[in-house]
Short mmCIF file of N, CA and C in Angstrom, two decimals:
data_model
loop_
_atom_site.label_atom_id
_atom_site.label_comp_id
_atom_site.label_asym_id
_atom_site.label_seq_id
_atom_site.Cartn_x
_atom_site.Cartn_y
_atom_site.Cartn_z
N MET A 1 -34.05 -41.86 33.34
CA MET A 1 -33.98 -40.41 33.37
C MET A 1 -33.35 -39.93 32.05
N PRO A 2 -34.01 -39.01 31.34
CA PRO A 2 -33.47 -38.52 30.06
C PRO A 2 -32.26 -37.62 30.31
N PRO A 3 -31.33 -37.58 29.32
CA PRO A 3 -30.15 -36.71 29.50
C PRO A 3 -30.56 -35.24 29.52
N ALA A 4 -29.82 -34.46 30.28
CA ALA A 4 -30.12 -33.02 30.42
C ALA A 4 -29.76 -32.30 29.13
N ARG A 5 -30.62 -31.38 28.74
CA ARG A 5 -30.35 -30.55 27.56
C ARG A 5 -29.31 -29.50 27.91
N PRO A 6 -28.47 -29.15 26.92
CA PRO A 6 -27.52 -28.06 27.20
C PRO A 6 -28.26 -26.75 27.40
N GLY A 7 -27.67 -25.88 28.20
CA GLY A 7 -28.28 -24.59 28.48
C GLY A 7 -28.21 -23.64 27.30
N LEU A 8 -28.83 -22.49 27.45
CA LEU A 8 -28.88 -21.49 26.38
C LEU A 8 -27.48 -20.98 26.02
N LEU A 9 -26.64 -20.75 27.02
CA LEU A 9 -25.29 -20.25 26.76
C LEU A 9 -24.46 -21.30 26.04
N ALA A 10 -24.61 -22.56 26.39
CA ALA A 10 -23.88 -23.63 25.71
C ALA A 10 -24.35 -23.77 24.26
N GLN A 11 -25.64 -23.64 24.04
CA GLN A 11 -26.16 -23.72 22.68
C GLN A 11 -25.66 -22.54 21.83
N LEU A 12 -25.64 -21.35 22.39
CA LEU A 12 -25.16 -20.17 21.69
C LEU A 12 -23.67 -20.29 21.38
N SER A 13 -22.90 -20.81 22.34
CA SER A 13 -21.47 -21.00 22.13
C SER A 13 -21.23 -22.01 21.01
N ASP A 14 -21.98 -23.09 20.97
CA ASP A 14 -21.84 -24.07 19.88
C ASP A 14 -22.24 -23.47 18.55
N LEU A 15 -23.25 -22.64 18.54
CA LEU A 15 -23.71 -22.01 17.31
C LEU A 15 -22.67 -21.07 16.73
N LEU A 16 -21.94 -20.36 17.58
CA LEU A 16 -20.95 -19.39 17.13
C LEU A 16 -19.57 -19.99 16.90
N GLY A 17 -19.40 -21.27 17.14
CA GLY A 17 -18.12 -21.91 16.87
C GLY A 17 -17.27 -22.16 18.10
N GLY A 18 -17.87 -22.21 19.24
CA GLY A 18 -17.12 -22.49 20.47
C GLY A 18 -16.37 -21.27 20.96
N TRP A 19 -15.29 -21.55 21.72
CA TRP A 19 -14.53 -20.46 22.32
C TRP A 19 -13.81 -19.61 21.28
N PHE A 20 -13.42 -20.25 20.16
CA PHE A 20 -12.74 -19.48 19.11
C PHE A 20 -13.70 -18.45 18.50
N GLY A 21 -14.93 -18.86 18.25
CA GLY A 21 -15.92 -17.94 17.69
C GLY A 21 -16.28 -16.83 18.66
N LEU A 22 -16.43 -17.19 19.93
CA LEU A 22 -16.74 -16.18 20.94
C LEU A 22 -15.58 -15.21 21.14
N GLY A 23 -14.34 -15.71 21.05
CA GLY A 23 -13.17 -14.84 21.17
C GLY A 23 -13.07 -13.86 20.01
N GLY A 24 -13.34 -14.36 18.79
CA GLY A 24 -13.32 -13.48 17.62
C GLY A 24 -14.42 -12.43 17.68
N LEU A 25 -15.59 -12.84 18.16
CA LEU A 25 -16.70 -11.90 18.30
C LEU A 25 -16.38 -10.82 19.34
N ALA A 26 -15.74 -11.22 20.43
CA ALA A 26 -15.36 -10.25 21.46
C ALA A 26 -14.29 -9.28 20.94
N ALA A 27 -13.34 -9.80 20.15
CA ALA A 27 -12.29 -8.94 19.59
C ALA A 27 -12.88 -7.95 18.59
N ALA A 28 -13.81 -8.41 17.75
CA ALA A 28 -14.45 -7.51 16.79
C ALA A 28 -15.28 -6.45 17.50
N CYS A 29 -15.94 -6.83 18.57
CA CYS A 29 -16.73 -5.88 19.34
C CYS A 29 -15.83 -4.83 19.99
N ALA A 30 -14.71 -5.27 20.55
CA ALA A 30 -13.78 -4.33 21.17
C ALA A 30 -13.18 -3.38 20.13
N ALA A 31 -12.87 -3.89 18.94
CA ALA A 31 -12.33 -3.03 17.88
C ALA A 31 -13.38 -2.02 17.44
N GLY A 32 -14.63 -2.42 17.35
CA GLY A 32 -15.69 -1.50 16.98
C GLY A 32 -15.89 -0.40 18.00
N VAL A 33 -15.82 -0.76 19.27
CA VAL A 33 -15.95 0.25 20.33
C VAL A 33 -14.77 1.21 20.28
N TRP A 34 -13.56 0.66 20.06
CA TRP A 34 -12.37 1.51 19.98
C TRP A 34 -12.47 2.50 18.82
N LEU A 35 -12.87 2.01 17.64
CA LEU A 35 -13.01 2.89 16.48
C LEU A 35 -14.14 3.89 16.67
N GLY A 36 -15.15 3.52 17.44
CA GLY A 36 -16.24 4.44 17.71
C GLY A 36 -15.82 5.60 18.59
N PHE A 37 -14.97 5.34 19.55
CA PHE A 37 -14.53 6.40 20.47
C PHE A 37 -13.35 7.20 19.94
N ALA A 38 -12.48 6.56 19.20
CA ALA A 38 -11.29 7.24 18.68
C ALA A 38 -11.12 6.89 17.20
N PRO A 39 -11.92 7.51 16.32
CA PRO A 39 -11.83 7.16 14.90
C PRO A 39 -10.50 7.61 14.29
N PRO A 40 -10.04 6.90 13.26
CA PRO A 40 -8.83 7.35 12.56
C PRO A 40 -9.03 8.73 11.93
N THR A 41 -7.96 9.34 11.52
CA THR A 41 -8.00 10.70 10.99
C THR A 41 -8.89 10.81 9.76
N GLY A 42 -8.92 9.81 8.91
CA GLY A 42 -9.69 9.88 7.68
C GLY A 42 -11.18 9.71 7.85
N LEU A 43 -11.62 9.20 8.99
CA LEU A 43 -13.05 8.97 9.22
C LEU A 43 -13.65 10.11 10.04
N PRO A 44 -14.92 10.46 9.78
CA PRO A 44 -15.56 11.50 10.59
C PRO A 44 -15.90 10.98 11.98
N ASP A 45 -15.92 11.86 12.94
CA ASP A 45 -16.28 11.51 14.31
C ASP A 45 -17.79 11.41 14.40
N ALA A 46 -18.30 10.23 14.72
CA ALA A 46 -19.75 10.01 14.75
C ALA A 46 -20.44 10.85 15.82
N ALA A 47 -19.79 11.02 16.98
CA ALA A 47 -20.41 11.80 18.05
C ALA A 47 -20.57 13.26 17.63
N THR A 48 -19.59 13.82 16.96
CA THR A 48 -19.69 15.20 16.50
C THR A 48 -20.79 15.35 15.47
N LEU A 49 -20.92 14.36 14.58
CA LEU A 49 -21.98 14.42 13.58
C LEU A 49 -23.36 14.36 14.22
N LEU A 50 -23.51 13.58 15.28
CA LEU A 50 -24.80 13.48 15.96
C LEU A 50 -25.13 14.76 16.71
N ILE A 51 -24.14 15.37 17.34
CA ILE A 51 -24.39 16.57 18.15
C ILE A 51 -24.61 17.78 17.25
N ASN A 52 -23.75 18.00 16.27
CA ASN A 52 -23.82 19.19 15.43
C ASN A 52 -24.73 19.03 14.23
N GLY A 53 -25.27 17.88 14.02
CA GLY A 53 -26.05 17.63 12.82
C GLY A 53 -25.13 17.15 11.73
N GLN A 54 -25.70 16.45 10.80
CA GLN A 54 -24.88 15.86 9.76
C GLN A 54 -24.45 16.92 8.76
N THR A 55 -23.17 17.05 8.62
CA THR A 55 -22.63 17.97 7.62
C THR A 55 -22.09 17.13 6.47
N GLN A 56 -22.42 17.53 5.28
CA GLN A 56 -22.02 16.76 4.12
C GLN A 56 -20.77 17.39 3.51
N THR A 57 -19.76 16.59 3.35
CA THR A 57 -18.53 17.05 2.73
C THR A 57 -18.27 16.22 1.49
N THR A 58 -17.60 16.82 0.54
CA THR A 58 -17.25 16.08 -0.67
C THR A 58 -15.74 15.94 -0.72
N VAL A 59 -15.32 14.77 -1.12
CA VAL A 59 -13.90 14.48 -1.24
C VAL A 59 -13.66 13.94 -2.64
N ASP A 60 -12.73 14.53 -3.34
CA ASP A 60 -12.40 14.10 -4.69
C ASP A 60 -11.22 13.13 -4.59
N LEU A 61 -11.51 11.84 -4.48
CA LEU A 61 -10.47 10.85 -4.27
C LEU A 61 -9.62 10.62 -5.52
N LEU A 62 -10.23 10.69 -6.67
CA LEU A 62 -9.51 10.38 -7.90
C LEU A 62 -8.97 11.60 -8.61
N GLY A 63 -9.28 12.79 -8.15
CA GLY A 63 -8.84 14.00 -8.81
C GLY A 63 -9.47 14.13 -10.19
N VAL A 64 -10.77 13.94 -10.25
CA VAL A 64 -11.47 13.91 -11.53
C VAL A 64 -11.33 15.22 -12.29
N GLU A 65 -11.41 16.34 -11.59
CA GLU A 65 -11.31 17.63 -12.27
C GLU A 65 -9.96 17.80 -12.93
N SER A 66 -8.89 17.46 -12.26
CA SER A 66 -7.58 17.57 -12.87
C SER A 66 -7.40 16.54 -13.98
N LEU A 67 -8.05 15.38 -13.83
CA LEU A 67 -7.97 14.36 -14.89
C LEU A 67 -8.68 14.83 -16.14
N VAL A 68 -9.82 15.49 -15.98
CA VAL A 68 -10.55 16.01 -17.12
C VAL A 68 -9.74 17.09 -17.84
N LEU A 69 -9.10 17.96 -17.06
CA LEU A 69 -8.26 19.00 -17.67
C LEU A 69 -7.08 18.40 -18.40
N ALA A 70 -6.47 17.37 -17.85
CA ALA A 70 -5.33 16.72 -18.49
C ALA A 70 -5.74 16.04 -19.78
N MET A 71 -6.92 15.42 -19.79
CA MET A 71 -7.39 14.73 -20.99
C MET A 71 -7.81 15.72 -22.08
N ALA A 72 -8.21 16.95 -21.67
CA ALA A 72 -8.67 17.94 -22.64
C ALA A 72 -7.52 18.67 -23.33
N GLU A 73 -6.31 18.57 -22.78
CA GLU A 73 -5.17 19.26 -23.37
C GLU A 73 -4.77 18.62 -24.67
N ASP A 74 -4.32 19.44 -25.57
CA ASP A 74 -3.84 18.93 -26.85
C ASP A 74 -2.39 18.49 -26.72
N GLY A 75 -2.08 17.43 -27.44
CA GLY A 75 -0.72 17.16 -27.58
C GLY A 75 -0.09 16.02 -27.00
#
């Protein structure tokens, strides 16, 4: 009698690195769901963007306009 082949779940578990890989995947999935429902202050709320339509905002992270003015000053 030939040995039994491992099942699909056992093969998938071995492919992902065993229980450690499955645990990390579950933690990353839970963190993604958490960030999806309660995004940090700096990130836009995805649900609001979907309902109200995508609004485009601009953020000047480096303060380029003030940097240009500072570089243009004499002295």
